[in-house]
PDB file of C-alpha atoms in Angstrom:
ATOM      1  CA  UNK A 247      27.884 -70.404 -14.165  1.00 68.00           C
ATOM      2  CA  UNK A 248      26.116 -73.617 -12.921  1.00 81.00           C
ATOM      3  CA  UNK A 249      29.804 -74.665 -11.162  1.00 84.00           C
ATOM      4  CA  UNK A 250      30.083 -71.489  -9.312  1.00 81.00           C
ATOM      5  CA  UNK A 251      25.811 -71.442  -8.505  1.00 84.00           C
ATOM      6  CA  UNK A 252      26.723 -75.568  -6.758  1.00 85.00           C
ATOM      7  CA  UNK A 253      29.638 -74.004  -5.346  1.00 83.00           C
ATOM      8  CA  UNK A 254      27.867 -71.729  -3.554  1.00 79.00           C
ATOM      9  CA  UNK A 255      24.740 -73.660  -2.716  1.00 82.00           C
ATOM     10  CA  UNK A 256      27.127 -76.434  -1.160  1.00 83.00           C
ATOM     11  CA  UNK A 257      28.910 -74.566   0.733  1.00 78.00           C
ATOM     12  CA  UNK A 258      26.788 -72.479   2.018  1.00 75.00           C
ATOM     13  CA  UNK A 259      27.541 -72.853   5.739  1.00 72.00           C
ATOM     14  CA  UNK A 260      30.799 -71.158   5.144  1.00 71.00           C
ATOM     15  CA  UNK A 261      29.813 -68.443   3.557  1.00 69.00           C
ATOM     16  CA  UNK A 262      28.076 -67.456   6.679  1.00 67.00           C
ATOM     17  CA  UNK A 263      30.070 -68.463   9.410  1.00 64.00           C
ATOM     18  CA  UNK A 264      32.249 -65.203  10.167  1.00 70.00           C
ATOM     19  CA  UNK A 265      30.522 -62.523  12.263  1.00 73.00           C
ATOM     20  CA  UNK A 266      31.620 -59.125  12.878  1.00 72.00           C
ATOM     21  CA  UNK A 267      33.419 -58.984  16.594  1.00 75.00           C
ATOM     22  CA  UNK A 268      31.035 -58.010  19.763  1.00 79.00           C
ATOM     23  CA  UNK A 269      30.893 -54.203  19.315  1.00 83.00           C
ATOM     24  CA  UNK A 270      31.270 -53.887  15.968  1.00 81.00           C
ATOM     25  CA  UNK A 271      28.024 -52.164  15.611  1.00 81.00           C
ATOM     26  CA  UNK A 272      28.618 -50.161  18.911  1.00 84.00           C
ATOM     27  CA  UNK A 273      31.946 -48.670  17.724  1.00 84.00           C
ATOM     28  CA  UNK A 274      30.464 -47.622  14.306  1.00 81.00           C
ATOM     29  CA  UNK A 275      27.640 -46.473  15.404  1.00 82.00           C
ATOM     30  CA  UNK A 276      29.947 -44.073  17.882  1.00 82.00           C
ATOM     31  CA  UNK A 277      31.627 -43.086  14.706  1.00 82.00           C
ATOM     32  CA  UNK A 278      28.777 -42.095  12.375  1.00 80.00           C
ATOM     33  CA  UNK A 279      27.881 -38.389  13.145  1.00 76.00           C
ATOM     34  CA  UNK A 280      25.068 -37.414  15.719  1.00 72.00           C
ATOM     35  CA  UNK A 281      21.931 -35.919  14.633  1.00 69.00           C
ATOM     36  CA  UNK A 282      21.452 -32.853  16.511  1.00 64.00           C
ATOM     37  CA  UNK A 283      17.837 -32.409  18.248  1.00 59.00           C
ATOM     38  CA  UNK A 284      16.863 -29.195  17.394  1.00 60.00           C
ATOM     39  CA  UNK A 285      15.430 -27.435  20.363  1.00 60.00           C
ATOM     40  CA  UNK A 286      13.710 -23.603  20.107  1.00 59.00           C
ATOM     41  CA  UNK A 287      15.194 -21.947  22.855  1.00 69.00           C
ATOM     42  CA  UNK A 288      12.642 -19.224  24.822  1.00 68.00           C
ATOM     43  CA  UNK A 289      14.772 -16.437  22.921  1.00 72.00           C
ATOM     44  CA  UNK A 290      13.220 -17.328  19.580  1.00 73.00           C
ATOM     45  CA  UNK A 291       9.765 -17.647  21.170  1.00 74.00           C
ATOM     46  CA  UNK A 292      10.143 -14.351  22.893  1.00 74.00           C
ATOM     47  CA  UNK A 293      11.532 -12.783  19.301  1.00 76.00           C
ATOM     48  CA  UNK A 294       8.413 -14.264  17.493  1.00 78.00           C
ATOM     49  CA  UNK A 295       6.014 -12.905  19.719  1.00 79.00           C
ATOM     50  CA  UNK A 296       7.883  -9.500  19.659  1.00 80.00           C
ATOM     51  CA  UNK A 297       7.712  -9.439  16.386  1.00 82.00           C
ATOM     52  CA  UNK A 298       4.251 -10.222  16.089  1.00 85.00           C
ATOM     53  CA  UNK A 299       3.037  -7.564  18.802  1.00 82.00           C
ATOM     54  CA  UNK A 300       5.524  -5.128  16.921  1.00 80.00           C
ATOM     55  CA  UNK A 301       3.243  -5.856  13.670  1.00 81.00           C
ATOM     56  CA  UNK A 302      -0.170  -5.234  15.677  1.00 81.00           C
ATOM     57  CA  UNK A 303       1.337  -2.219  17.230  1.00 81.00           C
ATOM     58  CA  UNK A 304       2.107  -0.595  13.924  1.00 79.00           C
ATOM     59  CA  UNK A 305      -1.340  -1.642  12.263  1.00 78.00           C
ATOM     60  CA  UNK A 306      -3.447  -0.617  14.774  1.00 77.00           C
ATOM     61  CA  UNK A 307      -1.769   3.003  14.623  1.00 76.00           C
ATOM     62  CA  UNK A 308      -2.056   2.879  10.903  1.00 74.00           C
ATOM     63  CA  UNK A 309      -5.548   2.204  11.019  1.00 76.00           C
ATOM     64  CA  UNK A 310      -5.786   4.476  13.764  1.00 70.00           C
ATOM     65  CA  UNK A 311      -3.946   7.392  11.788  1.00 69.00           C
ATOM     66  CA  UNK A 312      -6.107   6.780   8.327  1.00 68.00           C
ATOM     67  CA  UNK A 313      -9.675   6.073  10.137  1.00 66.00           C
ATOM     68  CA  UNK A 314      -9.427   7.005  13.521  1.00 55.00           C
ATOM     69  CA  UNK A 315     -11.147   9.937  15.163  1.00 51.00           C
ATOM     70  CA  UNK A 316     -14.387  10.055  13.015  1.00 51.00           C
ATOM     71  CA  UNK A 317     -16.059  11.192  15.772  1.00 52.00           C
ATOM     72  CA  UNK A 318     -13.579  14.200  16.518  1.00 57.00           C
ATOM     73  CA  UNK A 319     -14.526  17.368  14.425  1.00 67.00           C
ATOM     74  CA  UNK A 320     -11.832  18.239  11.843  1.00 72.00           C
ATOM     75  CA  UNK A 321     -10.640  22.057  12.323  1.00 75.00           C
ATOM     76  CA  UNK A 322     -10.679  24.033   9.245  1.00 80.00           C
ATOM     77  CA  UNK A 323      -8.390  26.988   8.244  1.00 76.00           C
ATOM     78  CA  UNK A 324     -10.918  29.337   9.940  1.00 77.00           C
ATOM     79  CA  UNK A 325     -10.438  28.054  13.070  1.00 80.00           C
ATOM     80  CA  UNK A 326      -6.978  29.154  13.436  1.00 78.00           C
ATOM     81  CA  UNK A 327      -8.481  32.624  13.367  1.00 80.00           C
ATOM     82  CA  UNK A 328     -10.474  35.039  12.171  1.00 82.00           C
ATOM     83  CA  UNK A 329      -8.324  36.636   9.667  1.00 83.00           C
ATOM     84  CA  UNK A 330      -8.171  33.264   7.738  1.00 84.00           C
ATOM     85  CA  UNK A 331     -12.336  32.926   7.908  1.00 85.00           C
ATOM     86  CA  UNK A 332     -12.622  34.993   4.818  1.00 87.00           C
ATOM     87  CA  UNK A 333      -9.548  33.464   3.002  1.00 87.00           C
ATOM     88  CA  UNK A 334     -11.323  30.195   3.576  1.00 87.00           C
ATOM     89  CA  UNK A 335     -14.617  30.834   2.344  1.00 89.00           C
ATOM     90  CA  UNK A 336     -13.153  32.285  -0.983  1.00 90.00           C
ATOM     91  CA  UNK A 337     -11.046  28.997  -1.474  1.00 90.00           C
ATOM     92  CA  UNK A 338     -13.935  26.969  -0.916  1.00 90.00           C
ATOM     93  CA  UNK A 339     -16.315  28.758  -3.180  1.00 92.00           C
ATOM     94  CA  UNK A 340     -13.721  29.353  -5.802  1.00 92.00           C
ATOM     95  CA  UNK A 341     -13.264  25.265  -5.684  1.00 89.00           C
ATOM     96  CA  UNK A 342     -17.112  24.241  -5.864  1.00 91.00           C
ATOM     97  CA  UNK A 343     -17.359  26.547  -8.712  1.00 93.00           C
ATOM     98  CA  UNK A 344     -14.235  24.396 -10.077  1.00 90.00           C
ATOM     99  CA  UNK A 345     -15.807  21.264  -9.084  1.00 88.00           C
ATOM    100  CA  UNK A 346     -19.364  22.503 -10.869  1.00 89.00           C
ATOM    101  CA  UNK A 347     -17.686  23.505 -14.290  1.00 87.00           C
ATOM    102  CA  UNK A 348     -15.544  20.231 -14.230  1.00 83.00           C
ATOM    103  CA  UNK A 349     -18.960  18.059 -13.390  1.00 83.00           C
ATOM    104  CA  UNK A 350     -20.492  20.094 -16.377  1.00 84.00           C
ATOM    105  CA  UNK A 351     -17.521  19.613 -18.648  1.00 80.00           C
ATOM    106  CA  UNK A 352     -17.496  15.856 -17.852  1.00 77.00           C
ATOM    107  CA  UNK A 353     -21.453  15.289 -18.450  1.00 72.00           C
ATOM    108  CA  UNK A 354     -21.000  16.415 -22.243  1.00 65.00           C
ATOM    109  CA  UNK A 355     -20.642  13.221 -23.453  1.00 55.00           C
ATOM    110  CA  UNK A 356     -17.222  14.167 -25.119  1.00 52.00           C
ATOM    111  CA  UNK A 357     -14.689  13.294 -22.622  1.00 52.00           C
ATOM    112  CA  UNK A 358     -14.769   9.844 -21.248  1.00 54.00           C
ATOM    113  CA  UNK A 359     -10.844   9.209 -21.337  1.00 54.00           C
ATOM    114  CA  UNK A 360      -9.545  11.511 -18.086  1.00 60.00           C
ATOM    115  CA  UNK A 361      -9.099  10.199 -15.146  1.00 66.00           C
ATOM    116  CA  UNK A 362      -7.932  13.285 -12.651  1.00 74.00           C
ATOM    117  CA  UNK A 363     -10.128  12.061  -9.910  1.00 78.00           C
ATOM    118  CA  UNK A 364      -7.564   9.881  -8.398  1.00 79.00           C
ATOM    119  CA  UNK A 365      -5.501  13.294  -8.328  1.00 80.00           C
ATOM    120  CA  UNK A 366      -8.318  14.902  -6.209  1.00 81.00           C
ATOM    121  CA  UNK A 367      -8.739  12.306  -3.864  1.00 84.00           C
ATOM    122  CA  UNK A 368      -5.604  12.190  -2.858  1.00 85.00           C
ATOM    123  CA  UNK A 369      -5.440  15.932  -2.201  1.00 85.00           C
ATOM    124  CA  UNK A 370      -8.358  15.224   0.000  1.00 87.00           C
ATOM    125  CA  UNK A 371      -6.426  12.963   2.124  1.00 88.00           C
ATOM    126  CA  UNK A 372      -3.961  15.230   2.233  1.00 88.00           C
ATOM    127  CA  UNK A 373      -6.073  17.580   3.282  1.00 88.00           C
ATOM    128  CA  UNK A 374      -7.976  15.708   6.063  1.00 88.00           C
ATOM    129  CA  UNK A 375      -4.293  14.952   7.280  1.00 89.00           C
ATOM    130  CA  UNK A 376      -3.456  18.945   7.628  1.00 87.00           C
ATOM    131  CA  UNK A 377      -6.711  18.989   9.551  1.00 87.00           C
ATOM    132  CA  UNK A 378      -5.373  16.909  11.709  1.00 88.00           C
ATOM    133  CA  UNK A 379      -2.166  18.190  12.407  1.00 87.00           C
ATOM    134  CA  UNK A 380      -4.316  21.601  12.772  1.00 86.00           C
ATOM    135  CA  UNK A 381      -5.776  20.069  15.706  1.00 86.00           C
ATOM    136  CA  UNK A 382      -3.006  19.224  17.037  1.00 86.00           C
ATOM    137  CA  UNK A 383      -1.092  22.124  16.722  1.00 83.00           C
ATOM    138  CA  UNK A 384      -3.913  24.830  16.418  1.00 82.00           C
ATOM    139  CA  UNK A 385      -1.396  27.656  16.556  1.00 81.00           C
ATOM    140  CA  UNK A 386       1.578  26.003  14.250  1.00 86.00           C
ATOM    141  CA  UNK A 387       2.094  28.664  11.513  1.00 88.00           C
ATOM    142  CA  UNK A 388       3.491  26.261   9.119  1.00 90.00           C
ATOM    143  CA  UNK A 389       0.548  24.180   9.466  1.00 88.00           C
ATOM    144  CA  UNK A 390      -1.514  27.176   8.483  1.00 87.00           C
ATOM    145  CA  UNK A 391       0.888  28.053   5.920  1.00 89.00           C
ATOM    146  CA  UNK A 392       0.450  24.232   4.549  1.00 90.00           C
ATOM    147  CA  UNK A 393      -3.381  24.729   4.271  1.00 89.00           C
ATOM    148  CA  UNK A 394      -3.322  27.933   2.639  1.00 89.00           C
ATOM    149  CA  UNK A 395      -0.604  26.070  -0.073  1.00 91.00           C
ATOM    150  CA  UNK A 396      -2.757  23.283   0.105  1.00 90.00           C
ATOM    151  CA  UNK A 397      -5.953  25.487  -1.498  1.00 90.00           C
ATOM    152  CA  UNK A 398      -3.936  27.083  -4.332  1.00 92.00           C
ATOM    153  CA  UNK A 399      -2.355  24.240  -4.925  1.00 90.00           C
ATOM    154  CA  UNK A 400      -6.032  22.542  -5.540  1.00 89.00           C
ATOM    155  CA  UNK A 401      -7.682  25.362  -7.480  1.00 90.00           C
ATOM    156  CA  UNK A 402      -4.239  25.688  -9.597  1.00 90.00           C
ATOM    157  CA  UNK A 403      -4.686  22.066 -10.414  1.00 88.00           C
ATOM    158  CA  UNK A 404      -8.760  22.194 -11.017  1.00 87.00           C
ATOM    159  CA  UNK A 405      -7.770  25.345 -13.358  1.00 89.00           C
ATOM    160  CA  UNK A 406      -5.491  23.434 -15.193  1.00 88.00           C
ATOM    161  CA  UNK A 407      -8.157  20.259 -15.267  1.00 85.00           C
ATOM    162  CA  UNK A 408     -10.856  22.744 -16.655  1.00 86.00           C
ATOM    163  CA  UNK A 409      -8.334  23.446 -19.413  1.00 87.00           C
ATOM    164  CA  UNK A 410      -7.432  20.058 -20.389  1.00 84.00           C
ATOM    165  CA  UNK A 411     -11.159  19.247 -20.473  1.00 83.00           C
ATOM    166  CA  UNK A 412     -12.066  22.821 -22.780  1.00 85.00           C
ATOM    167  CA  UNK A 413      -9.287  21.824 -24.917  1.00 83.00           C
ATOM    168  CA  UNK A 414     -10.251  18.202 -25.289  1.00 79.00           C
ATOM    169  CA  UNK A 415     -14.264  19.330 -25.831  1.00 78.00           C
ATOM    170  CA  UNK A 416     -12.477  21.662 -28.363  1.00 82.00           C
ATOM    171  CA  UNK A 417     -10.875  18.804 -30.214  1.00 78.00           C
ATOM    172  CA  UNK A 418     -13.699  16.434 -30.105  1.00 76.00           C
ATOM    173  CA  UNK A 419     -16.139  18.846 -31.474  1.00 75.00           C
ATOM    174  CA  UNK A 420     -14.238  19.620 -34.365  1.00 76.00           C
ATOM    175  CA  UNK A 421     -13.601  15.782 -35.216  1.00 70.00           C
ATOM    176  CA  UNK A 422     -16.869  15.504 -35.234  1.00 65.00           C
ATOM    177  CA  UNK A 423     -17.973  18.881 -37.591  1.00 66.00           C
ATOM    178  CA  UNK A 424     -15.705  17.621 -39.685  1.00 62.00           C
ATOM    179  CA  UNK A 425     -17.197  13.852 -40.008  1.00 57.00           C
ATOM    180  CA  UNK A 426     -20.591  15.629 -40.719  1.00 54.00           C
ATOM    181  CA  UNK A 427     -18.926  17.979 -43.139  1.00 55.00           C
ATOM    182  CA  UNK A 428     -17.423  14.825 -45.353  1.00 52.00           C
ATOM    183  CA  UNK A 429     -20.440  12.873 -44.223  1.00 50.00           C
ATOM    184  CA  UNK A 430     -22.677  15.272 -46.161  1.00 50.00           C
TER     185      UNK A 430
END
C-alpha cells in the first residue's frame, strides 16, 4: 500500500492533467432532461374561484332554507281554508294532550332509558318545512294532503310512545313489588 500511496503522491501532476474538451459540460447539460416550470394557467384560477363561489352559493341557500325567513309567519293547515280550521284544532289538541301524558309518564321517575325526542324533533322540522311549502303553494292539494298525513302520522307515533312508556312503567313497577316482596 505505501508503493502505490508514493506512486500517487509523486506523480501527482499527471493524474490531473487531462480535462474534459470545451463543451463538455454544455453538451451534457443539453442532454440531461429539463425541469419543467410549472405555471397555473388563468383556467385553474378561474376553476378555483368557481368552485369556491359554487360552495358559498350552496351554503348560503342552505342556511337560507333551514333558518331563513324567521320573520315571515308560517301558514298553518287552517289557512288553506276553512274546512281544515276544525281538522286542525283537533290535531293540535289531540297532540298536547299526547305531549302532557308523555311529560307525565316521563316525570315518574321510572323511565330514564327512552330517547323518542330526537323522533319528535325531527317531525317538527318536517313540519316547519310543509309550512313552508304551504306558503308557497297555498292552494297545492298535495301539500295539504302532506300536512294532514303529517298530523296522524305524529299522534300515531305519540300513541305508540305512550304505550312503550305504560308498558315500561308496567315492567318497572313490578320489578320493584317484587324486590320489596323478597326484601321483606
Amino acid at each position: 500500500m505505501n508503493n502505490l500511496e508514493n506512486f500517487i503522491r509523486n506523480h501527482n501532476a499527471a493524474f490531473d492533467a487531462e480535462e474534459p474538451s470545451a463543451g463538455h459540460m454544455e453538451r451534457f447539460e443539453q442532454m440531461l432532461p429539463k425541469s419543467k416550470v410549472r405555471t397555473l394557467s388563468y383556467v385553474k384560477y378561474a376553476a378555483a374561484a368557481a368552485m369556491i363561489t359554487l360552495m358559498m352559493t350552496l351554503s348560503g341557500l342552505y342556511i337560507y332554507d333551514n333558518w331563513g325567513d324567521s320573520g315571515q309567519s308560517l301558514s298553518t293547515l287552517a289557512s288553506a281554508g276553512p274546512q281544515y280550521a276544525k281538522a286542525e284544532a283537533h290535531f293540535v289538541s289531540t297532540i298536547e294532550q299526547q305531549q302532557q301524558t308523555i311529560d307525565a309518564l316521563q316525570s315518574q321517575e321510572l323511565i330514564k332509558d327512552f330517547d323518542f325526542e330526537q323522533d319528535l324533533k325531527a317531525m317538527d322540522q318536517l313540519y316547519k318545512k310543509l309550512q313552508k311549502d304551504l306558503n308557497a303553494n297555498p292552494d297545492d292539494p298535495r301539500v295539504i294532503n302532506a300536512m294532514i298525513k303529517h298530523y296522524q302520522t305524529r299522534i300515531a307515533v305519540m300513541n305508540e310512545i305512550v304505550k312503550q312508556l305504560k308498558e315500561a312503567n308496567k315492567i318497572k313497577n313490578n320489578k320493584t313489588q317484587n324486590h320489596e316482596k323478597v326484601s321483606l
